[in-house]
Amino acid sequence: IRVGTNVESVGQSEEYIKHAKKRHMQVMANYMKSYAATPEEFSEAVKRSEAWGADLIYIVDSAGNMIPEDIERYFEAIRNCSDKIKVGFHGHDNIGLALSNSLFAVELGMYFIDCSLQGIGRSSGNTCLEHFAVCLQRMGYDMPVDMVSLLLDSKKYIYPFIKKGGINPIDT
């Protein structure tokens, strides 16, 4: 289960994290607007969530304005306070960096990267799954994904509903 709170309100997630852990769920603490806290404040939030039982912490670029150096600072802040908690990244594409930031997050060693078909998501969207998968494959990662099926499904089920700016996945 993913428990989402704005990073400055992490205390509100305590009862939800503990409740989910009592039910033997894997818990992901999703820190929306991660950049609203300094990396030091962020690491304090990580310590709290981990103590409550969170299994994974998400760095969330809610405004889509983080650059790779920002992501690295937050990732290092997590690693400085915990070497065992898993880390994820959720990027938005407001300034066109969701894909590159997601690939950078993989290189840093993050465990989960959020993506969506055609990058569909709030505001300017999220990391485009089709692009992300192709890039990982090109970077030498073993991708147990049938790329042709992924692209054809995206074209068949998502592309027709995109009114403006849709990506023809077959052109990827």
C-alpha positions as protocol buffer text, in pm:
chain_id: "A"
residue {
  index: 1
  type: ILE
  ca { x: 0 y: 0 z: 0 }
}
residue {
  index: 2
  type: ARG
  ca { x: 119 y: 350 z: -75 }
}
residue {
  index: 3
  type: VAL
  ca { x: 59 y: 610 z: 195 }
}
residue {
  index: 4
  type: GLY
  ca { x: 90 y: 958 z: 50 }
}
residue {
  index: 5
  type: THR
  ca { x: 140 y: 1277 z: 246 }
}
residue {
  index: 6
  type: ASN
  ca { x: 303 y: 1607 z: 172 }
}
residue {
  index: 7
  type: VAL
  ca { x: 656 y: 1584 z: 304 }
}
residue {
  index: 8
  type: GLU
  ca { x: 594 y: 1852 z: 567 }
}
residue {
  index: 9
  type: SER
  ca { x: 296 y: 1649 z: 700 }
}
residue {
  index: 10
  type: VAL
  ca { x: 457 y: 1307 z: 735 }
}
residue {
  index: 11
  type: GLY
  ca { x: 334 y: 1278 z: 1093 }
}
residue {
  index: 12
  type: GLN
  ca { x: -19 y: 1237 z: 958 }
}
residue {
  index: 13
  type: SER
  ca { x: 81 y: 905 z: 801 }
}
residue {
  index: 14
  type: GLU
  ca { x: 188 y: 732 z: 1122 }
}
residue {
  index: 15
  type: GLU
  ca { x: -141 y: 560 z: 1203 }
}
residue {
  index: 16
  type: TYR
  ca { x: -192 y: 449 z: 840 }
}
residue {
  index: 17
  type: ILE
  ca { x: 157 y: 300 z: 814 }
}
residue {
  index: 18
  type: LYS
  ca { x: 122 y: 118 z: 1145 }
}
residue {
  index: 19
  type: HIS
  ca { x: -227 y: -5 z: 1054 }
}
residue {
  index: 20
  type: ALA
  ca { x: -105 y: -145 z: 722 }
}
residue {
  index: 21
  type: LYS
  ca { x: 196 y: -313 z: 884 }
}
residue {
  index: 22
  type: LYS
  ca { x: -32 y: -484 z: 1137 }
}
residue {
  index: 23
  type: ARG
  ca { x: -201 y: -638 z: 835 }
}
residue {
  index: 24
  type: HIS
  ca { x: 134 y: -755 z: 696 }
}
residue {
  index: 25
  type: MET
  ca { x: 129 y: -520 z: 398 }
}
residue {
  index: 26
  type: GLN
  ca { x: 429 y: -379 z: 221 }
}
residue {
  index: 27
  type: VAL
  ca { x: 412 y: -5 z: 291 }
}
residue {
  index: 28
  type: MET
  ca { x: 545 y: 269 z: 69 }
}
residue {
  index: 29
  type: ALA
  ca { x: 568 y: 619 z: 217 }
}
residue {
  index: 30
  type: ASN
  ca { x: 504 y: 861 z: -67 }
}
residue {
  index: 31
  type: TYR
  ca { x: 647 y: 1205 z: 21 }
}
residue {
  index: 32
  type: MET
  ca { x: 461 y: 1440 z: -209 }
}
residue {
  index: 33
  type: LYS
  ca { x: 631 y: 1774 z: -274 }
}
residue {
  index: 34
  type: SER
  ca { x: 960 y: 1624 z: -154 }
}
residue {
  index: 35
  type: TYR
  ca { x: 1144 y: 1944 z: -248 }
}
residue {
  index: 36
  type: ALA
  ca { x: 943 y: 2139 z: 15 }
}
residue {
  index: 37
  type: ALA
  ca { x: 1179 y: 1994 z: 277 }
}
residue {
  index: 38
  type: THR
  ca { x: 1555 y: 2031 z: 287 }
}
residue {
  index: 39
  type: PRO
  ca { x: 1742 y: 1703 z: 245 }
}
residue {
  index: 40
  type: GLU
  ca { x: 1812 y: 1714 z: 620 }
}
residue {
  index: 41
  type: GLU
  ca { x: 1441 y: 1756 z: 702 }
}
residue {
  index: 42
  type: PHE
  ca { x: 1364 y: 1484 z: 449 }
}
residue {
  index: 43
  type: SER
  ca { x: 1598 y: 1240 z: 626 }
}
residue {
  index: 44
  type: GLU
  ca { x: 1422 y: 1310 z: 957 }
}
residue {
  index: 45
  type: ALA
  ca { x: 1091 y: 1221 z: 792 }
}
residue {
  index: 46
  type: VAL
  ca { x: 1250 y: 901 z: 656 }
}
residue {
  index: 47
  type: LYS
  ca { x: 1362 y: 801 z: 1006 }
}
residue {
  index: 48
  type: ARG
  ca { x: 1009 y: 848 z: 1137 }
}
residue {
  index: 49
  type: SER
  ca { x: 841 y: 653 z: 857 }
}
residue {
  index: 50
  type: GLU
  ca { x: 1094 y: 373 z: 881 }
}
residue {
  index: 51
  type: ALA
  ca { x: 1041 y: 349 z: 1258 }
}
residue {
  index: 52
  type: TRP
  ca { x: 666 y: 319 z: 1198 }
}
residue {
  index: 53
  type: GLY
  ca { x: 731 y: 30 z: 957 }
}
residue {
  index: 54
  type: ALA
  ca { x: 755 y: 178 z: 607 }
}
residue {
  index: 55
  type: ASP
  ca { x: 939 y: -50 z: 366 }
}
residue {
  index: 56
  type: LEU
  ca { x: 1004 y: 204 z: 93 }
}
residue {
  index: 57
  type: ILE
  ca { x: 1033 y: 582 z: 71 }
}
residue {
  index: 58
  type: TYR
  ca { x: 932 y: 766 z: -244 }
}
residue {
  index: 59
  type: ILE
  ca { x: 1100 y: 1086 z: -356 }
}
residue {
  index: 60
  type: VAL
  ca { x: 817 y: 1269 z: -533 }
}
residue {
  index: 61
  type: ASP
  ca { x: 877 y: 1554 z: -776 }
}
residue {
  index: 62
  type: SER
  ca { x: 519 y: 1681 z: -760 }
}
residue {
  index: 63
  type: ALA
  ca { x: 590 y: 2002 z: -950 }
}
residue {
  index: 64
  type: GLY
  ca { x: 817 y: 1838 z: -1205 }
}
residue {
  index: 65
  type: ASN
  ca { x: 1093 y: 2090 z: -1139 }
}
residue {
  index: 66
  type: MET
  ca { x: 1368 y: 1879 z: -985 }
}
residue {
  index: 67
  type: ILE
  ca { x: 1697 y: 1831 z: -1166 }
}
residue {
  index: 68
  type: PRO
  ca { x: 1922 y: 1525 z: -1127 }
}
residue {
  index: 69
  type: GLU
  ca { x: 2137 y: 1695 z: -863 }
}
residue {
  index: 70
  type: ASP
  ca { x: 1827 y: 1750 z: -647 }
}
residue {
  index: 71
  type: ILE
  ca { x: 1728 y: 1386 z: -676 }
}
residue {
  index: 72
  type: GLU
  ca { x: 2077 y: 1278 z: -581 }
}
residue {
  index: 73
  type: ARG
  ca { x: 2079 y: 1502 z: -270 }
}
residue {
  index: 74
  type: TYR
  ca { x: 1751 y: 1352 z: -146 }
}
residue {
  index: 75
  type: PHE
  ca { x: 1865 y: 999 z: -226 }
}
residue {
  index: 76
  type: GLU
  ca { x: 2190 y: 1060 z: -35 }
}
residue {
  index: 77
  type: ALA
  ca { x: 1992 y: 1202 z: 257 }
}
residue {
  index: 78
  type: ILE
  ca { x: 1797 y: 876 z: 271 }
}
residue {
  index: 79
  type: ARG
  ca { x: 2112 y: 666 z: 248 }
}
residue {
  index: 80
  type: ASN
  ca { x: 2280 y: 872 z: 521 }
}
residue {
  index: 81
  type: CYS
  ca { x: 2006 y: 779 z: 769 }
}
residue {
  index: 82
  type: SER
  ca { x: 1920 y: 430 z: 645 }
}
residue {
  index: 83
  type: ASP
  ca { x: 2109 y: 185 z: 431 }
}
residue {
  index: 84
  type: LYS
  ca { x: 1830 y: -71 z: 425 }
}
residue {
  index: 85
  type: ILE
  ca { x: 1507 y: 109 z: 333 }
}
residue {
  index: 86
  type: LYS
  ca { x: 1417 y: 87 z: -34 }
}
residue {
  index: 87
  type: VAL
  ca { x: 1380 y: 408 z: -233 }
}
residue {
  index: 88
  type: GLY
  ca { x: 1149 y: 498 z: -521 }
}
residue {
  index: 89
  type: PHE
  ca { x: 1103 y: 796 z: -750 }
}
residue {
  index: 90
  type: HIS
  ca { x: 786 y: 956 z: -888 }
}
residue {
  index: 91
  type: GLY
  ca { x: 852 y: 1226 z: -1144 }
}
residue {
  index: 92
  type: HIS
  ca { x: 632 y: 1477 z: -1319 }
}
residue {
  index: 93
  type: ASP
  ca { x: 725 y: 1621 z: -1656 }
}
residue {
  index: 94
  type: ASN
  ca { x: 661 y: 1995 z: -1612 }
}
residue {
  index: 95
  type: ILE
  ca { x: 1003 y: 2096 z: -1746 }
}
residue {
  index: 96
  type: GLY
  ca { x: 1056 y: 1784 z: -1956 }
}
residue {
  index: 97
  type: LEU
  ca { x: 1284 y: 1594 z: -1716 }
}
residue {
  index: 98
  type: ALA
  ca { x: 1063 y: 1309 z: -1594 }
}
residue {
  index: 99
  type: LEU
  ca { x: 1228 y: 1050 z: -1820 }
}
residue {
  index: 100
  type: SER
  ca { x: 1587 y: 1161 z: -1764 }
}
residue {
  index: 101
  type: ASN
  ca { x: 1530 y: 1197 z: -1389 }
}
residue {
  index: 102
  type: SER
  ca { x: 1377 y: 850 z: -1375 }
}
residue {
  index: 103
  type: LEU
  ca { x: 1672 y: 700 z: -1562 }
}
residue {
  index: 104
  type: PHE
  ca { x: 1907 y: 883 z: -1326 }
}
residue {
  index: 105
  type: ALA
  ca { x: 1713 y: 741 z: -1030 }
}
residue {
  index: 106
  type: VAL
  ca { x: 1773 y: 391 z: -1169 }
}
residue {
  index: 107
  type: GLU
  ca { x: 2144 y: 464 z: -1198 }
}
residue {
  index: 108
  type: LEU
  ca { x: 2147 y: 579 z: -834 }
}
residue {
  index: 109
  type: GLY
  ca { x: 1998 y: 245 z: -735 }
}
residue {
  index: 110
  type: MET
  ca { x: 1637 y: 332 z: -664 }
}
residue {
  index: 111
  type: TYR
  ca { x: 1408 y: 33 z: -632 }
}
residue {
  index: 112
  type: PHE
  ca { x: 1078 y: 154 z: -782 }
}
residue {
  index: 113
  type: ILE
  ca { x: 1024 y: 407 z: -1059 }
}
residue {
  index: 114
  type: ASP
  ca { x: 670 y: 520 z: -1134 }
}
residue {
  index: 115
  type: CYS
  ca { x: 568 y: 539 z: -1499 }
}
residue {
  index: 116
  type: SER
  ca { x: 244 y: 542 z: -1693 }
}
residue {
  index: 117
  type: LEU
  ca { x: 144 y: 462 z: -2048 }
}
residue {
  index: 118
  type: GLN
  ca { x: 185 y: 773 z: -2262 }
}
residue {
  index: 119
  type: GLY
  ca { x: 304 y: 950 z: -1945 }
}
residue {
  index: 120
  type: ILE
  ca { x: -58 y: 1010 z: -1846 }
}
residue {
  index: 121
  type: GLY
  ca { x: -76 y: 1184 z: -1512 }
}
residue {
  index: 122
  type: ARG
  ca { x: -166 y: 1503 z: -1330 }
}
residue {
  index: 123
  type: SER
  ca { x: -55 y: 1833 z: -1483 }
}
residue {
  index: 124
  type: SER
  ca { x: 204 y: 1776 z: -1753 }
}
residue {
  index: 125
  type: GLY
  ca { x: 214 y: 1404 z: -1685 }
}
residue {
  index: 126
  type: ASN
  ca { x: 454 y: 1147 z: -1551 }
}
residue {
  index: 127
  type: THR
  ca { x: 738 y: 939 z: -1689 }
}
residue {
  index: 128
  type: CYS
  ca { x: 628 y: 773 z: -2012 }
}
residue {
  index: 129
  type: LEU
  ca { x: 648 y: 396 z: -1966 }
}
residue {
  index: 130
  type: GLU
  ca { x: 711 y: 327 z: -2333 }
}
residue {
  index: 131
  type: HIS
  ca { x: 1013 y: 559 z: -2344 }
}
residue {
  index: 132
  type: PHE
  ca { x: 1141 y: 443 z: -2006 }
}
residue {
  index: 133
  type: ALA
  ca { x: 1131 y: 75 z: -2103 }
}
residue {
  index: 134
  type: VAL
  ca { x: 1305 y: 135 z: -2436 }
}
residue {
  index: 135
  type: CYS
  ca { x: 1576 y: 343 z: -2269 }
}
residue {
  index: 136
  type: LEU
  ca { x: 1641 y: 81 z: -2002 }
}
residue {
  index: 137
  type: GLN
  ca { x: 1669 y: -183 z: -2270 }
}
residue {
  index: 138
  type: ARG
  ca { x: 1914 y: 36 z: -2466 }
}
residue {
  index: 139
  type: MET
  ca { x: 2114 y: 90 z: -2146 }
}
residue {
  index: 140
  type: GLY
  ca { x: 2164 y: -285 z: -2118 }
}
residue {
  index: 141
  type: TYR
  ca { x: 1907 y: -371 z: -1851 }
}
residue {
  index: 142
  type: ASP
  ca { x: 1736 y: -707 z: -1890 }
}
residue {
  index: 143
  type: MET
  ca { x: 1380 y: -607 z: -1967 }
}
residue {
  index: 144
  type: PRO
  ca { x: 1136 y: -898 z: -1937 }
}
residue {
  index: 145
  type: VAL
  ca { x: 889 y: -695 z: -2143 }
}
residue {
  index: 146
  type: ASP
  ca { x: 758 y: -766 z: -2489 }
}
residue {
  index: 147
  type: MET
  ca { x: 833 y: -420 z: -2628 }
}
residue {
  index: 148
  type: VAL
  ca { x: 627 y: -465 z: -2943 }
}
residue {
  index: 149
  type: SER
  ca { x: 320 y: -565 z: -2739 }
}
residue {
  index: 150
  type: LEU
  ca { x: 375 y: -274 z: -2500 }
}
residue {
  index: 151
  type: LEU
  ca { x: 390 y: -25 z: -2786 }
}
residue {
  index: 152
  type: LEU
  ca { x: 95 y: -178 z: -2970 }
}
residue {
  index: 153
  type: ASP
  ca { x: -119 y: -182 z: -2655 }
}
residue {
  index: 154
  type: SER
  ca { x: -30 y: 180 z: -2586 }
}
residue {
  index: 155
  type: LYS
  ca { x: -127 y: 275 z: -2938 }
}
residue {
  index: 156
  type: LYS
  ca { x: -451 y: 75 z: -2924 }
}
residue {
  index: 157
  type: TYR
  ca { x: -576 y: 167 z: -2575 }
}
residue {
  index: 158
  type: ILE
  ca { x: -424 y: 503 z: -2485 }
}
residue {
  index: 159
  type: TYR
  ca { x: -330 y: 693 z: -2800 }
}
residue {
  index: 160
  type: PRO
  ca { x: -692 y: 731 z: -2922 }
}
residue {
  index: 161
  type: PHE
  ca { x: -787 y: 911 z: -2599 }
}
residue {
  index: 162
  type: ILE
  ca { x: -503 y: 1162 z: -2602 }
}
residue {
  index: 163
  type: LYS
  ca { x: -645 y: 1484 z: -2740 }
}
residue {
  index: 164
  type: LYS
  ca { x: -326 y: 1680 z: -2786 }
}
residue {
  index: 165
  type: GLY
  ca { x: 40 y: 1591 z: -2777 }
}
residue {
  index: 166
  type: GLY
  ca { x: -6 y: 1218 z: -2768 }
}
residue {
  index: 167
  type: ILE
  ca { x: 292 y: 1007 z: -2857 }
}
residue {
  index: 168
  type: ASN
  ca { x: 247 y: 752 z: -3129 }
}
residue {
  index: 169
  type: PRO
  ca { x: 431 y: 469 z: -2951 }
}
residue {
  index: 170
  type: ILE
  ca { x: 510 y: 298 z: -3279 }
}
residue {
  index: 171
  type: ASP
  ca { x: 733 y: 596 z: -3361 }
}
residue {
  index: 172
  type: THR
  ca { x: 927 y: 542 z: -3035 }
}
